[in-house]
């Protein structure tokens, strides 16, 4: 490999390119241009430009049931779509996955509208050119005069929309996240449908962790009502008055919600965490169905 290597470790892998049904042990090498899976019997070279999906923890049917901590890479070879699964220790797979996403996405030309919304209010911001970079637990959009940082732990949801940009309809990723105690929506688009899909996959990885955390949270009606009240009222409004309860009772409820990481202390009073916003959003969707 003539270009510099950014990941090099020993693991097991399998690919539809190989004729073997079971995974083989070998070296996994990643540069800024290609991924190479090398074993004694040969190697599989996957240009990064051919990768259209990266999935963690899932092994497609047909590659065997021999894997545990895995990352699966979907790529194109000629007119065929193929997959390769890589297995190693959990720490190695986590690091490799992060480096792989960075190698594919860093420097991608984007068009960004930020903030598109502040709370429920639509702003007058326009779409501007930007470049995408993945930072530790952050997706960064670097514009000409500033940068937009979307912290992954603050993401409370995202959606795929269509918006007119420069006279043409484009697929747009809408990311809801928190910053400085406010709920913001950032819209991001790129001409590459492949990279848009991979960026969405990267965001879903963090969001799936948040949703997994919520599976262990069981809330009473009082707690849900309190979360909705925080979402619906301003910081100067008394929660006790809104809920019709004693201040001491509301304080106890807030303490429990803080323990579950659904509420945090803000400068002007309690605020919802990303997990709390997801709970409220799901509750409101159920009510409005």
PDB file of C-alpha atoms in Angstrom:
ATOM      1  CA  UNK A   1       0.000   0.000   0.000  1.00  0.00           C
ATOM      2  CA  UNK A   2       1.802   3.158  -1.193  1.00  0.00           C
ATOM      3  CA  UNK A   3      -0.233   5.664   0.842  1.00  0.00           C
ATOM      4  CA  UNK A   4       0.136   5.972   4.619  1.00  0.00           C
ATOM      5  CA  UNK A   5      -1.727   3.434   6.758  1.00  0.00           C
ATOM      6  CA  UNK A   6      -4.125   4.831   9.395  1.00  0.00           C
ATOM      7  CA  UNK A   7      -5.234   1.478  10.874  1.00  0.00           C
ATOM      8  CA  UNK A   8      -3.416  -1.859  10.982  1.00  0.00           C
ATOM      9  CA  UNK A   9      -4.451  -4.751  13.218  1.00  0.00           C
ATOM     10  CA  UNK A  10      -4.990  -8.508  13.250  1.00  0.00           C
ATOM     11  CA  UNK A  11      -8.537  -9.837  13.170  1.00  0.00           C
ATOM     12  CA  UNK A  12     -10.882 -12.208  11.407  1.00  0.00           C
ATOM     13  CA  UNK A  13     -12.835 -11.383   8.278  1.00  0.00           C
ATOM     14  CA  UNK A  14     -15.001 -12.808   5.556  1.00  0.00           C
ATOM     15  CA  UNK A  15     -16.266 -11.436   2.286  1.00  0.00           C
ATOM     16  CA  UNK A  16     -18.519 -12.426  -0.549  1.00  0.00           C
ATOM     17  CA  UNK A  17     -15.423 -11.945  -2.716  1.00  0.00           C
ATOM     18  CA  UNK A  18     -13.835 -14.939  -0.955  1.00  0.00           C
ATOM     19  CA  UNK A  19     -14.853 -18.506  -1.704  1.00  0.00           C
ATOM     20  CA  UNK A  20     -14.489 -19.530   1.971  1.00  0.00           C
ATOM     21  CA  UNK A  21     -17.611 -19.845   4.114  1.00  0.00           C
ATOM     22  CA  UNK A  22     -15.785 -19.374   7.423  1.00  0.00           C
ATOM     23  CA  UNK A  23     -13.874 -16.263   8.456  1.00  0.00           C
ATOM     24  CA  UNK A  24     -10.099 -16.259   8.156  1.00  0.00           C
ATOM     25  CA  UNK A  25      -7.515 -14.608  10.367  1.00  0.00           C
ATOM     26  CA  UNK A  26      -5.350 -11.925   8.849  1.00  0.00           C
ATOM     27  CA  UNK A  27      -4.395  -8.256   8.796  1.00  0.00           C
ATOM     28  CA  UNK A  28      -6.863  -5.443   8.344  1.00  0.00           C
ATOM     29  CA  UNK A  29      -5.177  -2.380   6.851  1.00  0.00           C
ATOM     30  CA  UNK A  30      -6.865   0.972   6.228  1.00  0.00           C
ATOM     31  CA  UNK A  31      -5.462   3.974   4.394  1.00  0.00           C
ATOM     32  CA  UNK A  32      -7.166   7.182   3.315  1.00  0.00           C
ATOM     33  CA  UNK A  33      -7.956   5.523  -0.029  1.00  0.00           C
ATOM     34  CA  UNK A  34      -8.637   1.825   0.542  1.00  0.00           C
ATOM     35  CA  UNK A  35      -9.339  -1.017   2.953  1.00  0.00           C
ATOM     36  CA  UNK A  36      -7.268  -4.184   2.549  1.00  0.00           C
ATOM     37  CA  UNK A  37      -8.147  -7.543   4.134  1.00  0.00           C
ATOM     38  CA  UNK A  38      -4.989  -9.661   3.826  1.00  0.00           C
ATOM     39  CA  UNK A  39      -4.646 -13.380   4.643  1.00  0.00           C
ATOM     40  CA  UNK A  40      -2.155 -16.075   3.676  1.00  0.00           C
ATOM     41  CA  UNK A  41      -4.318 -17.183   0.751  1.00  0.00           C
ATOM     42  CA  UNK A  42      -4.727 -13.718  -0.725  1.00  0.00           C
ATOM     43  CA  UNK A  43      -6.220 -10.319  -0.087  1.00  0.00           C
ATOM     44  CA  UNK A  44      -9.373  -8.325  -0.725  1.00  0.00           C
ATOM     45  CA  UNK A  45      -8.937  -4.639  -1.627  1.00  0.00           C
ATOM     46  CA  UNK A  46     -11.905  -2.314  -1.166  1.00  0.00           C
ATOM     47  CA  UNK A  47     -11.555   1.289  -2.410  1.00  0.00           C
ATOM     48  CA  UNK A  48     -13.198   3.681   0.063  1.00  0.00           C
ATOM     49  CA  UNK A  49     -15.023   5.315  -2.834  1.00  0.00           C
ATOM     50  CA  UNK A  50     -16.854   2.012  -3.420  1.00  0.00           C
ATOM     51  CA  UNK A  51     -18.192   1.727   0.175  1.00  0.00           C
ATOM     52  CA  UNK A  52     -21.844   2.704   0.513  1.00  0.00           C
ATOM     53  CA  UNK A  53     -22.684   1.440   4.006  1.00  0.00           C
ATOM     54  CA  UNK A  54     -20.987   0.641   7.303  1.00  0.00           C
ATOM     55  CA  UNK A  55     -22.910  -1.324   9.947  1.00  0.00           C
ATOM     56  CA  UNK A  56     -21.710  -2.226  13.431  1.00  0.00           C
ATOM     57  CA  UNK A  57     -22.732  -5.436  15.173  1.00  0.00           C
ATOM     58  CA  UNK A  58     -24.611  -6.993  12.252  1.00  0.00           C
ATOM     59  CA  UNK A  59     -23.411  -9.861  10.080  1.00  0.00           C
ATOM     60  CA  UNK A  60     -25.417 -10.517   6.890  1.00  0.00           C
ATOM     61  CA  UNK A  61     -26.857 -13.953   6.191  1.00  0.00           C
ATOM     62  CA  UNK A  62     -24.467 -16.074   4.188  1.00  0.00           C
ATOM     63  CA  UNK A  63     -21.281 -14.976   5.934  1.00  0.00           C
ATOM     64  CA  UNK A  64     -21.683 -17.454   8.755  1.00  0.00           C
ATOM     65  CA  UNK A  65     -22.460 -17.220  12.455  1.00  0.00           C
ATOM     66  CA  UNK A  66     -18.857 -17.026  13.597  1.00  0.00           C
ATOM     67  CA  UNK A  67     -18.646 -13.328  14.457  1.00  0.00           C
ATOM     68  CA  UNK A  68     -19.165 -11.374  17.690  1.00  0.00           C
ATOM     69  CA  UNK A  69     -17.748  -7.793  17.761  1.00  0.00           C
ATOM     70  CA  UNK A  70     -18.038  -6.875  14.109  1.00  0.00           C
ATOM     71  CA  UNK A  71     -18.259  -4.151  11.533  1.00  0.00           C
ATOM     72  CA  UNK A  72     -19.816  -4.967   8.156  1.00  0.00           C
ATOM     73  CA  UNK A  73     -18.789  -2.999   5.068  1.00  0.00           C
ATOM     74  CA  UNK A  74     -21.059  -2.912   2.037  1.00  0.00           C
ATOM     75  CA  UNK A  75     -19.300  -2.006  -1.221  1.00  0.00           C
ATOM     76  CA  UNK A  76     -19.652  -2.115  -4.979  1.00  0.00           C
ATOM     77  CA  UNK A  77     -17.476  -4.200  -7.264  1.00  0.00           C
ATOM     78  CA  UNK A  78     -18.277  -3.671 -10.907  1.00  0.00           C
ATOM     79  CA  UNK A  79     -22.058  -3.885 -11.169  1.00  0.00           C
ATOM     80  CA  UNK A  80     -22.382  -6.039  -8.024  1.00  0.00           C
ATOM     81  CA  UNK A  81     -23.048  -5.042  -4.429  1.00  0.00           C
ATOM     82  CA  UNK A  82     -21.040  -7.060  -1.912  1.00  0.00           C
ATOM     83  CA  UNK A  83     -20.319  -7.166   1.827  1.00  0.00           C
ATOM     84  CA  UNK A  84     -17.331  -7.935   4.027  1.00  0.00           C
ATOM     85  CA  UNK A  85     -17.462  -8.574   7.782  1.00  0.00           C
ATOM     86  CA  UNK A  86     -14.527  -7.821  10.080  1.00  0.00           C
ATOM     87  CA  UNK A  87     -14.203  -9.133  13.645  1.00  0.00           C
ATOM     88  CA  UNK A  88     -11.790  -8.263  16.442  1.00  0.00           C
ATOM     89  CA  UNK A  89     -11.919  -7.262  20.100  1.00  0.00           C
ATOM     90  CA  UNK A  90     -14.609  -4.736  21.014  1.00  0.00           C
ATOM     91  CA  UNK A  91     -12.117  -1.905  21.613  1.00  0.00           C
ATOM     92  CA  UNK A  92     -10.376  -2.540  18.287  1.00  0.00           C
ATOM     93  CA  UNK A  93     -13.677  -2.635  16.399  1.00  0.00           C
ATOM     94  CA  UNK A  94     -14.838   0.596  18.049  1.00  0.00           C
ATOM     95  CA  UNK A  95     -11.613   2.381  17.112  1.00  0.00           C
ATOM     96  CA  UNK A  96     -11.550   0.912  13.604  1.00  0.00           C
ATOM     97  CA  UNK A  97     -15.166   1.916  12.969  1.00  0.00           C
ATOM     98  CA  UNK A  98     -14.478   5.511  14.018  1.00  0.00           C
ATOM     99  CA  UNK A  99     -11.365   5.738  11.834  1.00  0.00           C
ATOM    100  CA  UNK A 100     -13.225   4.187   8.889  1.00  0.00           C
ATOM    101  CA  UNK A 101     -16.084   6.697   9.120  1.00  0.00           C
ATOM    102  CA  UNK A 102     -13.542   9.539   9.305  1.00  0.00           C
ATOM    103  CA  UNK A 103     -11.622   8.243   6.280  1.00  0.00           C
ATOM    104  CA  UNK A 104     -14.831   8.100   4.230  1.00  0.00           C
ATOM    105  CA  UNK A 105     -16.504  11.324   5.386  1.00  0.00           C
ATOM    106  CA  UNK A 106     -13.866  13.874   6.437  1.00  0.00           C
ATOM    107  CA  UNK A 107     -13.590  16.790   4.023  1.00  0.00           C
ATOM    108  CA  UNK A 108     -16.922  16.084   2.304  1.00  0.00           C
ATOM    109  CA  UNK A 109     -18.435  19.171   0.658  1.00  0.00           C
ATOM    110  CA  UNK A 110     -21.772  19.951   2.307  1.00  0.00           C
ATOM    111  CA  UNK A 111     -24.475  22.600   2.234  1.00  0.00           C
ATOM    112  CA  UNK A 112     -25.705  23.529   5.706  1.00  0.00           C
ATOM    113  CA  UNK A 113     -28.548  25.585   7.134  1.00  0.00           C
ATOM    114  CA  UNK A 114     -27.924  26.359  10.804  1.00  0.00           C
ATOM    115  CA  UNK A 115     -29.893  26.882  12.834  1.00  0.00           C
ATOM    116  CA  UNK A 116     -32.882  26.006  10.676  1.00  0.00           C
ATOM    117  CA  UNK A 117     -35.043  25.981  13.817  1.00  0.00           C
ATOM    118  CA  UNK A 118     -34.623  27.237  17.364  1.00  0.00           C
ATOM    119  CA  UNK A 119     -37.163  25.304  19.389  1.00  0.00           C
ATOM    120  CA  UNK A 120     -40.282  25.374  17.232  1.00  0.00           C
ATOM    121  CA  UNK A 121     -39.386  28.669  15.519  1.00  0.00           C
ATOM    122  CA  UNK A 122     -38.208  28.596  11.908  1.00  0.00           C
ATOM    123  CA  UNK A 123     -35.266  30.943  11.381  1.00  0.00           C
ATOM    124  CA  UNK A 124     -34.377  32.956   8.314  1.00  0.00           C
ATOM    125  CA  UNK A 125     -30.962  31.327   7.877  1.00  0.00           C
ATOM    126  CA  UNK A 126     -29.958  30.281   4.372  1.00  0.00           C
ATOM    127  CA  UNK A 127     -28.059  27.221   3.153  1.00  0.00           C
ATOM    128  CA  UNK A 128     -24.301  27.852   3.092  1.00  0.00           C
ATOM    129  CA  UNK A 129     -21.337  25.811   1.784  1.00  0.00           C
ATOM    130  CA  UNK A 130     -19.442  23.854   4.431  1.00  0.00           C
ATOM    131  CA  UNK A 131     -17.065  20.928   4.828  1.00  0.00           C
ATOM    132  CA  UNK A 132     -17.744  17.957   7.066  1.00  0.00           C
ATOM    133  CA  UNK A 133     -15.333  16.668   9.705  1.00  0.00           C
ATOM    134  CA  UNK A 134     -15.853  14.027  12.378  1.00  0.00           C
ATOM    135  CA  UNK A 135     -14.380  15.007  15.726  1.00  0.00           C
ATOM    136  CA  UNK A 136     -14.501  13.124  19.055  1.00  0.00           C
ATOM    137  CA  UNK A 137     -18.246  12.706  19.750  1.00  0.00           C
ATOM    138  CA  UNK A 138     -18.949  15.652  17.425  1.00  0.00           C
ATOM    139  CA  UNK A 139     -19.969  16.226  13.812  1.00  0.00           C
ATOM    140  CA  UNK A 140     -18.437  19.501  12.681  1.00  0.00           C
ATOM    141  CA  UNK A 141     -19.509  21.581   9.672  1.00  0.00           C
ATOM    142  CA  UNK A 142     -16.801  24.133   8.847  1.00  0.00           C
ATOM    143  CA  UNK A 143     -18.171  27.181   7.051  1.00  0.00           C
ATOM    144  CA  UNK A 144     -16.257  30.144   5.618  1.00  0.00           C
ATOM    145  CA  UNK A 145     -16.525  32.302   8.731  1.00  0.00           C
ATOM    146  CA  UNK A 146     -17.389  29.840  11.501  1.00  0.00           C
ATOM    147  CA  UNK A 147     -18.118  26.238  12.355  1.00  0.00           C
ATOM    148  CA  UNK A 148     -21.196  24.342  13.485  1.00  0.00           C
ATOM    149  CA  UNK A 149     -20.581  21.646  16.087  1.00  0.00           C
ATOM    150  CA  UNK A 150     -23.251  18.990  16.585  1.00  0.00           C
ATOM    151  CA  UNK A 151     -22.351  17.051  19.724  1.00  0.00           C
ATOM    152  CA  UNK A 152     -23.463  13.450  19.269  1.00  0.00           C
ATOM    153  CA  UNK A 153     -24.614  12.982  22.901  1.00  0.00           C
ATOM    154  CA  UNK A 154     -26.918  15.995  22.398  1.00  0.00           C
ATOM    155  CA  UNK A 155     -28.738  14.551  19.357  1.00  0.00           C
ATOM    156  CA  UNK A 156     -32.384  13.824  20.155  1.00  0.00           C
ATOM    157  CA  UNK A 157     -33.575  12.837  16.689  1.00  0.00           C
ATOM    158  CA  UNK A 158     -33.114  13.210  12.969  1.00  0.00           C
ATOM    159  CA  UNK A 159     -35.091  12.887   9.775  1.00  0.00           C
ATOM    160  CA  UNK A 160     -34.596  12.777   6.012  1.00  0.00           C
ATOM    161  CA  UNK A 161     -36.273  15.637   4.154  1.00  0.00           C
ATOM    162  CA  UNK A 162     -36.289  17.178   0.685  1.00  0.00           C
ATOM    163  CA  UNK A 163     -35.479  20.860   0.274  1.00  0.00           C
ATOM    164  CA  UNK A 164     -34.771  23.159  -2.659  1.00  0.00           C
ATOM    165  CA  UNK A 165     -31.105  24.165  -2.712  1.00  0.00           C
ATOM    166  CA  UNK A 166     -29.703  26.322  -5.502  1.00  0.00           C
ATOM    167  CA  UNK A 167     -32.791  25.690  -7.600  1.00  0.00           C
ATOM    168  CA  UNK A 168     -32.897  21.903  -7.320  1.00  0.00           C
ATOM    169  CA  UNK A 169     -34.574  19.517  -4.883  1.00  0.00           C
ATOM    170  CA  UNK A 170     -32.050  17.679  -2.721  1.00  0.00           C
ATOM    171  CA  UNK A 171     -32.163  15.095   0.051  1.00  0.00           C
ATOM    172  CA  UNK A 172     -31.473  16.816   3.366  1.00  0.00           C
ATOM    173  CA  UNK A 173     -30.600  15.379   6.756  1.00  0.00           C
ATOM    174  CA  UNK A 174     -32.366  17.226   9.593  1.00  0.00           C
ATOM    175  CA  UNK A 175     -30.604  16.795  12.946  1.00  0.00           C
ATOM    176  CA  UNK A 176     -32.262  17.856  16.205  1.00  0.00           C
ATOM    177  CA  UNK A 177     -29.806  18.563  18.992  1.00  0.00           C
ATOM    178  CA  UNK A 178     -29.237  20.652  22.094  1.00  0.00           C
ATOM    179  CA  UNK A 179     -26.777  23.545  22.426  1.00  0.00           C
ATOM    180  CA  UNK A 180     -26.534  26.033  25.298  1.00  0.00           C
ATOM    181  CA  UNK A 181     -29.832  24.830  26.713  1.00  0.00           C
ATOM    182  CA  UNK A 182     -31.709  25.347  23.437  1.00  0.00           C
ATOM    183  CA  UNK A 183     -33.207  22.846  21.033  1.00  0.00           C
ATOM    184  CA  UNK A 184     -31.770  23.412  17.558  1.00  0.00           C
ATOM    185  CA  UNK A 185     -32.348  21.836  14.165  1.00  0.00           C
ATOM    186  CA  UNK A 186     -29.502  21.746  11.655  1.00  0.00           C
ATOM    187  CA  UNK A 187     -30.126  20.864   7.995  1.00  0.00           C
ATOM    188  CA  UNK A 188     -27.272  19.329   5.994  1.00  0.00           C
ATOM    189  CA  UNK A 189     -27.084  18.189   2.374  1.00  0.00           C
ATOM    190  CA  UNK A 190     -24.440  16.849   0.000  1.00  0.00           C
ATOM    191  CA  UNK A 191     -24.415  15.975  -3.683  1.00  0.00           C
ATOM    192  CA  UNK A 192     -23.237  12.446  -2.807  1.00  0.00           C
ATOM    193  CA  UNK A 193     -26.147  10.153  -1.919  1.00  0.00           C
ATOM    194  CA  UNK A 194     -23.561   7.562  -0.833  1.00  0.00           C
ATOM    195  CA  UNK A 195     -21.953   9.863   1.729  1.00  0.00           C
ATOM    196  CA  UNK A 196     -25.328  11.139   2.921  1.00  0.00           C
ATOM    197  CA  UNK A 197     -26.343   7.562   3.673  1.00  0.00           C
ATOM    198  CA  UNK A 198     -23.084   6.845   5.528  1.00  0.00           C
ATOM    199  CA  UNK A 199     -23.408  10.063   7.561  1.00  0.00           C
ATOM    200  CA  UNK A 200     -26.915   8.994   8.533  1.00  0.00           C
ATOM    201  CA  UNK A 201     -25.559   5.607   9.591  1.00  0.00           C
ATOM    202  CA  UNK A 202     -22.903   7.294  11.734  1.00  0.00           C
ATOM    203  CA  UNK A 203     -25.512   9.418  13.522  1.00  0.00           C
ATOM    204  CA  UNK A 204     -27.796   6.422  14.039  1.00  0.00           C
ATOM    205  CA  UNK A 205     -25.026   4.606  15.897  1.00  0.00           C
ATOM    206  CA  UNK A 206     -25.028   7.256  18.626  1.00  0.00           C
ATOM    207  CA  UNK A 207     -28.808   7.605  18.577  1.00  0.00           C
ATOM    208  CA  UNK A 208     -29.277   3.849  18.958  1.00  0.00           C
ATOM    209  CA  UNK A 209     -27.169   3.985  22.145  1.00  0.00           C
ATOM    210  CA  UNK A 210     -29.476   6.677  23.500  1.00  0.00           C
ATOM    211  CA  UNK A 211     -32.572   4.639  22.647  1.00  0.00           C
ATOM    212  CA  UNK A 212     -31.024   1.573  24.247  1.00  0.00           C
ATOM    213  CA  UNK A 213     -30.541   3.548  27.469  1.00  0.00           C
ATOM    214  CA  UNK A 214     -34.229   4.504  27.422  1.00  0.00           C
ATOM    215  CA  UNK A 215     -35.339   0.865  27.307  1.00  0.00           C
ATOM    216  CA  UNK A 216     -34.366   0.541  30.977  1.00  0.00           C
ATOM    217  CA  UNK A 217     -36.276   3.672  32.050  1.00  0.00           C
ATOM    218  CA  UNK A 218     -39.795   3.240  33.452  1.00  0.00           C
ATOM    219  CA  UNK A 219     -41.727   6.440  34.153  1.00  0.00           C
ATOM    220  CA  UNK A 220     -44.883   7.254  36.077  1.00  0.00           C
ATOM    221  CA  UNK A 221     -47.602   9.539  34.718  1.00  0.00           C
ATOM    222  CA  UNK A 222     -46.424  12.268  37.113  1.00  0.00           C
ATOM    223  CA  UNK A 223     -42.893  12.056  35.757  1.00  0.00           C
ATOM    224  CA  UNK A 224     -44.068  12.211  32.141  1.00  0.00           C
ATOM    225  CA  UNK A 225     -46.323  15.173  32.956  1.00  0.00           C
ATOM    226  CA  UNK A 226     -43.333  16.921  34.529  1.00  0.00           C
ATOM    227  CA  UNK A 227     -41.180  16.344  31.442  1.00  0.00           C
ATOM    228  CA  UNK A 228     -43.929  17.689  29.189  1.00  0.00           C
ATOM    229  CA  UNK A 229     -44.353  20.731  31.466  1.00  0.00           C
ATOM    230  CA  UNK A 230     -40.613  21.505  31.262  1.00  0.00           C
ATOM    231  CA  UNK A 231     -40.820  21.173  27.476  1.00  0.00           C
ATOM    232  CA  UNK A 232     -43.926  23.361  27.164  1.00  0.00           C
ATOM    233  CA  UNK A 233     -43.332  26.188  29.649  1.00  0.00           C
ATOM    234  CA  UNK A 234     -40.790  28.957  29.914  1.00  0.00           C
ATOM    235  CA  UNK A 235     -38.056  29.112  32.560  1.00  0.00           C
ATOM    236  CA  UNK A 236     -39.899  31.764  34.570  1.00  0.00           C
ATOM    237  CA  UNK A 237     -43.016  29.616  34.999  1.00  0.00           C
ATOM    238  CA  UNK A 238     -43.447  27.695  38.260  1.00  0.00           C
ATOM    239  CA  UNK A 239     -43.616  23.958  37.577  1.00  0.00           C
ATOM    240  CA  UNK A 240     -45.494  23.452  40.842  1.00  0.00           C
ATOM    241  CA  UNK A 241     -48.203  25.864  39.668  1.00  0.00           C
ATOM    242  CA  UNK A 242     -48.437  24.238  36.231  1.00  0.00           C
ATOM    243  CA  UNK A 243     -48.635  20.737  37.683  1.00  0.00           C
ATOM    244  CA  UNK A 244     -50.889  21.699  40.616  1.00  0.00           C
ATOM    245  CA  UNK A 245     -48.550  20.081  43.145  1.00  0.00           C
ATOM    246  CA  UNK A 246     -46.508  21.125  46.156  1.00  0.00           C
ATOM    247  CA  UNK A 247     -43.027  22.415  45.414  1.00  0.00           C
ATOM    248  CA  UNK A 248     -41.529  19.663  47.593  1.00  0.00           C
ATOM    249  CA  UNK A 249     -43.284  16.965  45.565  1.00  0.00           C
ATOM    250  CA  UNK A 250     -42.105  18.494  42.286  1.00  0.00           C
ATOM    251  CA  UNK A 251     -38.565  18.650  43.694  1.00  0.00           C
ATOM    252  CA  UNK A 252     -38.673  14.911  44.444  1.00  0.00           C
ATOM    253  CA  UNK A 253     -39.892  14.147  40.929  1.00  0.00           C
ATOM    254  CA  UNK A 254     -37.120  16.290  39.417  1.00  0.00           C
ATOM    255  CA  UNK A 255     -34.512  14.480  41.511  1.00  0.00           C
ATOM    256  CA  UNK A 256     -35.706  11.129  40.132  1.00  0.00           C
ATOM    257  CA  UNK A 257     -35.662  12.474  36.570  1.00  0.00           C
ATOM    258  CA  UNK A 258     -32.124  13.763  37.067  1.00  0.00           C
ATOM    259  CA  UNK A 259     -31.065  10.337  38.306  1.00  0.00           C
ATOM    260  CA  UNK A 260     -32.423   8.848  35.060  1.00  0.00           C
ATOM    261  CA  UNK A 261     -30.528  11.572  33.113  1.00  0.00           C
ATOM    262  CA  UNK A 262     -33.742  12.955  31.639  1.00  0.00           C
ATOM    263  CA  UNK A 263     -33.464  16.402  33.243  1.00  0.00           C
ATOM    264  CA  UNK A 264     -30.488  18.661  33.946  1.00  0.00           C
ATOM    265  CA  UNK A 265     -30.067  21.878  35.906  1.00  0.00           C
ATOM    266  CA  UNK A 266     -29.996  24.893  33.615  1.00  0.00           C
ATOM    267  CA  UNK A 267     -29.181  28.511  34.427  1.00  0.00           C
ATOM    268  CA  UNK A 268     -32.889  29.388  34.472  1.00  0.00           C
ATOM    269  CA  UNK A 269     -34.246  26.141  35.867  1.00  0.00           C
ATOM    270  CA  UNK A 270     -34.586  22.480  34.867  1.00  0.00           C
ATOM    271  CA  UNK A 271     -34.019  21.607  31.206  1.00  0.00           C
ATOM    272  CA  UNK A 272     -34.547  18.425  29.230  1.00  0.00           C
ATOM    273  CA  UNK A 273     -31.568  16.327  28.262  1.00  0.00           C
ATOM    274  CA  UNK A 274     -31.555  14.679  24.793  1.00  0.00           C
ATOM    275  CA  UNK A 275     -32.973  11.535  26.439  1.00  0.00           C
ATOM    276  CA  UNK A 276     -35.702  13.618  28.047  1.00  0.00           C
ATOM    277  CA  UNK A 277     -36.585  15.242  24.733  1.00  0.00           C
ATOM    278  CA  UNK A 278     -36.924  11.826  23.093  1.00  0.00           C
ATOM    279  CA  UNK A 279     -39.321  10.723  25.865  1.00  0.00           C
ATOM    280  CA  UNK A 280     -41.445  13.861  25.402  1.00  0.00           C
ATOM    281  CA  UNK A 281     -41.399  13.558  21.614  1.00  0.00           C
ATOM    282  CA  UNK A 282     -42.532   9.921  21.772  1.00  0.00           C
ATOM    283  CA  UNK A 283     -45.252  10.791  24.287  1.00  0.00           C
ATOM    284  CA  UNK A 284     -46.605  13.650  22.154  1.00  0.00           C
ATOM    285  CA  UNK A 285     -46.616  11.438  19.058  1.00  0.00           C
ATOM    286  CA  UNK A 286     -48.658   8.808  20.953  1.00  0.00           C
ATOM    287  CA  UNK A 287     -51.131  11.465  22.146  1.00  0.00           C
ATOM    288  CA  UNK A 288     -51.582  12.900  18.655  1.00  0.00           C
ATOM    289  CA  UNK A 289     -52.112   9.570  16.890  1.00  0.00           C
TER     290      UNK A 289
END
